[in-house]
mmCIF file of C-alpha atoms in Angstrom:
data_model
loop_
_atom_site.group_PDB
_atom_site.id
_atom_site.type_symbol
_atom_site.label_atom_id
_atom_site.label_comp_id
_atom_site.label_asym_id
_atom_site.label_seq_id
_atom_site.Cartn_x
_atom_site.Cartn_y
_atom_site.Cartn_z
ATOM 1 C CA UNK O 1 93.684 -29.119 60.330
ATOM 2 C CA UNK O 2 93.247 -27.202 63.043
ATOM 3 C CA UNK O 3 92.947 -30.589 65.158
ATOM 4 C CA UNK O 4 96.722 -31.620 64.393
ATOM 5 C CA UNK O 5 98.144 -28.216 65.447
ATOM 6 C CA UNK O 6 98.816 -28.551 68.748
ATOM 7 C CA UNK O 7 100.765 -31.765 68.305
ATOM 8 C CA UNK O 8 102.429 -30.030 65.007
ATOM 9 C CA UNK O 9 103.484 -27.434 67.480
ATOM 10 C CA UNK O 10 104.110 -29.336 70.400
ATOM 11 C CA UNK O 11 106.860 -31.779 68.172
ATOM 12 C CA UNK O 12 108.527 -28.222 67.152
ATOM 13 C CA UNK O 13 108.917 -27.327 70.771
ATOM 14 C CA UNK O 14 106.608 -24.663 70.914
ATOM 15 C CA UNK O 15 104.704 -26.091 74.483
ATOM 16 C CA UNK O 16 103.507 -23.661 76.583
ATOM 17 C CA UNK O 17 102.105 -21.575 73.353
ATOM 18 C CA UNK O 18 100.179 -24.331 71.061
ATOM 19 C CA UNK O 19 96.631 -23.357 73.276
ATOM 20 C CA UNK O 20 97.253 -19.622 71.937
ATOM 21 C CA UNK O 21 98.445 -20.865 68.213
ATOM 22 C CA UNK O 22 95.418 -22.974 68.209
ATOM 23 C CA UNK O 23 93.235 -20.102 68.949
ATOM 24 C CA UNK O 24 95.105 -17.336 66.462
ATOM 25 C CA UNK O 25 95.018 -20.076 63.720
ATOM 26 C CA UNK O 26 91.352 -20.669 64.456
ATOM 27 C CA UNK O 27 90.559 -16.720 64.434
ATOM 28 C CA UNK O 28 92.272 -16.228 61.113
ATOM 29 C CA UNK O 29 90.290 -19.544 59.755
ATOM 30 C CA UNK O 30 87.630 -17.380 60.454
ATOM 31 C CA UNK O 31 89.018 -14.298 58.539
ATOM 32 C CA UNK O 32 90.096 -16.475 55.811
ATOM 33 C CA UNK O 33 86.386 -17.495 55.209
ATOM 34 C CA UNK O 34 85.384 -13.632 54.658
ATOM 35 C CA UNK O 35 88.803 -12.550 52.698
ATOM 36 C CA UNK O 36 88.766 -15.330 50.647
ATOM 37 C CA UNK O 37 84.987 -15.521 49.594
ATOM 38 C CA UNK O 38 85.123 -11.551 49.166
ATOM 39 C CA UNK O 39 88.556 -11.933 46.707
ATOM 40 C CA UNK O 40 86.334 -14.661 44.520
ATOM 41 C CA UNK O 41 83.409 -12.150 44.096
ATOM 42 C CA UNK O 42 86.406 -9.824 42.931
ATOM 43 C CA UNK O 43 88.549 -11.869 40.840
ATOM 44 C CA UNK O 44 86.841 -15.055 40.409
ATOM 45 C CA UNK O 45 86.223 -18.401 42.237
ATOM 46 C CA UNK O 46 88.867 -20.630 40.539
ATOM 47 C CA UNK O 47 91.687 -17.546 40.520
ATOM 48 C CA UNK O 48 91.203 -17.177 43.741
ATOM 49 C CA UNK O 49 91.003 -20.971 44.611
ATOM 50 C CA UNK O 50 94.572 -20.868 42.815
ATOM 51 C CA UNK O 51 96.022 -18.101 44.975
ATOM 52 C CA UNK O 52 94.578 -19.791 47.957
ATOM 53 C CA UNK O 53 96.384 -22.990 46.956
ATOM 54 C CA UNK O 54 99.883 -21.820 46.297
ATOM 55 C CA UNK O 55 99.520 -19.472 49.722
ATOM 56 C CA UNK O 56 99.006 -22.612 51.139
ATOM 57 C CA UNK O 57 101.474 -24.793 49.752
ATOM 58 C CA UNK O 58 104.200 -21.780 51.002
ATOM 59 C CA UNK O 59 102.869 -22.036 54.155
ATOM 60 C CA UNK O 60 103.469 -26.329 54.361
ATOM 61 C CA UNK O 61 106.866 -26.029 53.128
ATOM 62 C CA UNK O 62 107.687 -23.528 55.123
ATOM 63 C CA UNK O 63 106.274 -25.725 57.610
ATOM 64 C CA UNK O 64 108.495 -28.366 56.561
ATOM 65 C CA UNK O 65 111.652 -26.028 56.652
ATOM 66 C CA UNK O 66 111.069 -24.908 60.253
ATOM 67 C CA UNK O 67 110.775 -28.099 61.205
ATOM 68 C CA UNK O 68 114.324 -29.197 60.775
ATOM 69 C CA UNK O 69 115.931 -26.010 62.315
ATOM 70 C CA UNK O 70 115.316 -23.925 65.282
ATOM 71 C CA UNK O 71 112.992 -21.521 64.489
ATOM 72 C CA UNK O 72 111.223 -18.395 66.409
ATOM 73 C CA UNK O 73 107.762 -18.588 68.148
ATOM 74 C CA UNK O 74 106.214 -15.442 65.723
ATOM 75 C CA UNK O 75 107.581 -17.596 62.379
ATOM 76 C CA UNK O 76 105.504 -20.355 64.001
ATOM 77 C CA UNK O 77 102.622 -17.923 64.610
ATOM 78 C CA UNK O 78 103.011 -16.459 61.396
ATOM 79 C CA UNK O 79 103.285 -19.433 58.995
ATOM 80 C CA UNK O 80 100.064 -21.244 61.075
ATOM 81 C CA UNK O 81 98.219 -18.395 60.851
ATOM 82 C CA UNK O 82 98.897 -18.224 56.727
ATOM 83 C CA UNK O 83 97.402 -21.745 56.999
ATOM 84 C CA UNK O 84 94.248 -21.118 58.866
ATOM 85 C CA UNK O 85 93.683 -18.224 56.808
ATOM 86 C CA UNK O 86 94.104 -20.518 53.674
ATOM 87 C CA UNK O 87 91.595 -23.186 55.579
ATOM 88 C CA UNK O 88 89.058 -20.863 56.016
ATOM 89 C CA UNK O 89 88.819 -19.938 52.222
ATOM 90 C CA UNK O 90 87.764 -23.749 52.182
ATOM 91 C CA UNK O 91 84.582 -23.250 53.416
ATOM 92 C CA UNK O 92 83.936 -20.000 51.761
ATOM 93 C CA UNK O 93 85.240 -21.190 48.112
ATOM 94 C CA UNK O 94 83.612 -25.284 47.671
ATOM 95 C CA UNK O 95 80.421 -24.109 48.054
ATOM 96 C CA UNK O 96 80.110 -21.725 45.686
ATOM 97 C CA UNK O 97 82.303 -23.728 43.148
ATOM 98 C CA UNK O 98 79.777 -26.834 43.720
ATOM 99 C CA UNK O 99 76.746 -24.547 42.621
ATOM 100 C CA UNK O 100 78.714 -23.093 39.936
ATOM 101 C CA UNK O 101 79.624 -26.536 38.219
ATOM 102 C CA UNK O 102 76.587 -28.077 39.483
ATOM 103 C CA UNK O 103 73.815 -25.672 39.909
ATOM 104 C CA UNK O 104 71.816 -24.568 42.759
ATOM 105 C CA UNK O 105 69.320 -26.937 42.325
ATOM 106 C CA UNK O 106 70.768 -29.469 44.388
ATOM 107 C CA UNK O 107 73.806 -28.032 46.023
ATOM 108 C CA UNK O 108 72.877 -29.341 49.814
ATOM 109 C CA UNK O 109 73.261 -32.586 48.473
ATOM 110 C CA UNK O 110 76.241 -32.211 45.824
ATOM 111 C CA UNK O 111 78.047 -30.401 48.437
ATOM 112 C CA UNK O 112 77.733 -32.810 51.113
ATOM 113 C CA UNK O 113 79.099 -35.010 48.543
ATOM 114 C CA UNK O 114 82.401 -33.196 47.800
ATOM 115 C CA UNK O 115 82.975 -32.195 51.154
ATOM 116 C CA UNK O 116 83.158 -35.683 52.253
ATOM 117 C CA UNK O 117 86.282 -36.185 50.334
ATOM 118 C CA UNK O 118 87.240 -33.515 53.704
ATOM 119 C CA UNK O 119 86.329 -35.849 56.324
ATOM 120 C CA UNK O 120 88.178 -38.791 54.319
ATOM 121 C CA UNK O 121 91.170 -36.869 53.820
ATOM 122 C CA UNK O 122 90.909 -35.614 57.694
ATOM 123 C CA UNK O 123 91.214 -39.717 58.488
ATOM 124 C CA UNK O 124 93.357 -40.948 56.046
ATOM 125 C CA UNK O 125 95.944 -37.924 56.715
ATOM 126 C CA UNK O 126 96.225 -39.124 60.379
ATOM 127 C CA UNK O 127 96.592 -42.935 59.169
ATOM 128 C CA UNK O 128 99.133 -41.790 56.718
ATOM 129 C CA UNK O 129 101.446 -39.365 58.846
ATOM 130 C CA UNK O 130 101.285 -40.857 62.061
ATOM 131 C CA UNK O 131 103.245 -43.720 61.064
ATOM 132 C CA UNK O 132 105.816 -41.636 59.430
ATOM 133 C CA UNK O 133 105.848 -39.321 62.294
ATOM 134 C CA UNK O 134 106.343 -42.008 64.585
ATOM 135 C CA UNK O 135 109.390 -43.517 62.025
ATOM 136 C CA UNK O 136 110.912 -40.124 61.686
ATOM 137 C CA UNK O 137 109.875 -37.972 64.998
ATOM 138 C CA UNK O 138 109.658 -34.897 62.572
ATOM 139 C CA UNK O 139 106.414 -33.385 60.672
ATOM 140 C CA UNK O 140 108.817 -33.106 57.689
ATOM 141 C CA UNK O 141 107.332 -35.159 55.291
ATOM 142 C CA UNK O 142 103.882 -34.710 56.695
ATOM 143 C CA UNK O 143 104.418 -31.190 55.627
ATOM 144 C CA UNK O 144 106.228 -32.115 52.405
ATOM 145 C CA UNK O 145 103.401 -34.648 51.283
ATOM 146 C CA UNK O 146 100.538 -31.663 52.177
ATOM 147 C CA UNK O 147 102.379 -28.860 50.195
ATOM 148 C CA UNK O 148 102.674 -31.119 47.288
ATOM 149 C CA UNK O 149 98.540 -31.713 47.551
ATOM 150 C CA UNK O 150 98.064 -27.850 47.638
ATOM 151 C CA UNK O 151 100.189 -27.814 44.204
ATOM 152 C CA UNK O 152 98.589 -30.653 42.984
ATOM 153 C CA UNK O 153 95.054 -28.947 44.025
ATOM 154 C CA UNK O 154 96.111 -25.805 41.553
ATOM 155 C CA UNK O 155 96.659 -27.810 38.911
ATOM 156 C CA UNK O 156 93.487 -29.339 39.356
ATOM 157 C CA UNK O 157 92.182 -25.825 39.566
ATOM 158 C CA UNK O 158 93.582 -24.772 35.853
ATOM 159 C CA UNK O 159 91.915 -28.177 34.274
ATOM 160 C CA UNK O 160 88.541 -27.472 35.832
ATOM 161 C CA UNK O 161 88.737 -23.776 34.741
ATOM 162 C CA UNK O 162 89.387 -24.478 31.402
ATOM 163 C CA UNK O 163 87.239 -26.958 31.161
ATOM 164 C CA UNK O 164 84.387 -24.458 32.420
ATOM 165 C CA UNK O 165 85.346 -22.354 29.743
ATOM 166 C CA UNK O 166 84.300 -25.180 27.040
ATOM 167 C CA UNK O 167 81.298 -25.654 28.570
#
């Protein structure tokens, strides 16, 4: 999440520019909301989610790799921007998908329940990743696990897409 970017940037020696990194990632997060939303209007929500989750997985695996080598600031900025761009898509796509699957009558309540998972993930992610980072001195496994979870999200999205066609 954006809250962890500064710490991750500092861990890979992007010290002085960590604030710039968070700012750029936030801008791409905002752009991602618009671009992923517009993309979903053109190619469908599930197709867009698959594309977004694959892009996120690539970014996370790239960050995992970058945490093991000496890298340029530009590479860190590019991958962080890509990840921020994908995070923004969540806020465009998830409310729409909630309405698509459960109807618009109770979309506020349904999305509120669904979005609670985002909060739970934010809390548990820190509790899981923190001790791993403390033990290993690296964010490598945190990035790998997040990349794997993004791939699992692709699979779940494909299952949802097939179920929706059968409804």
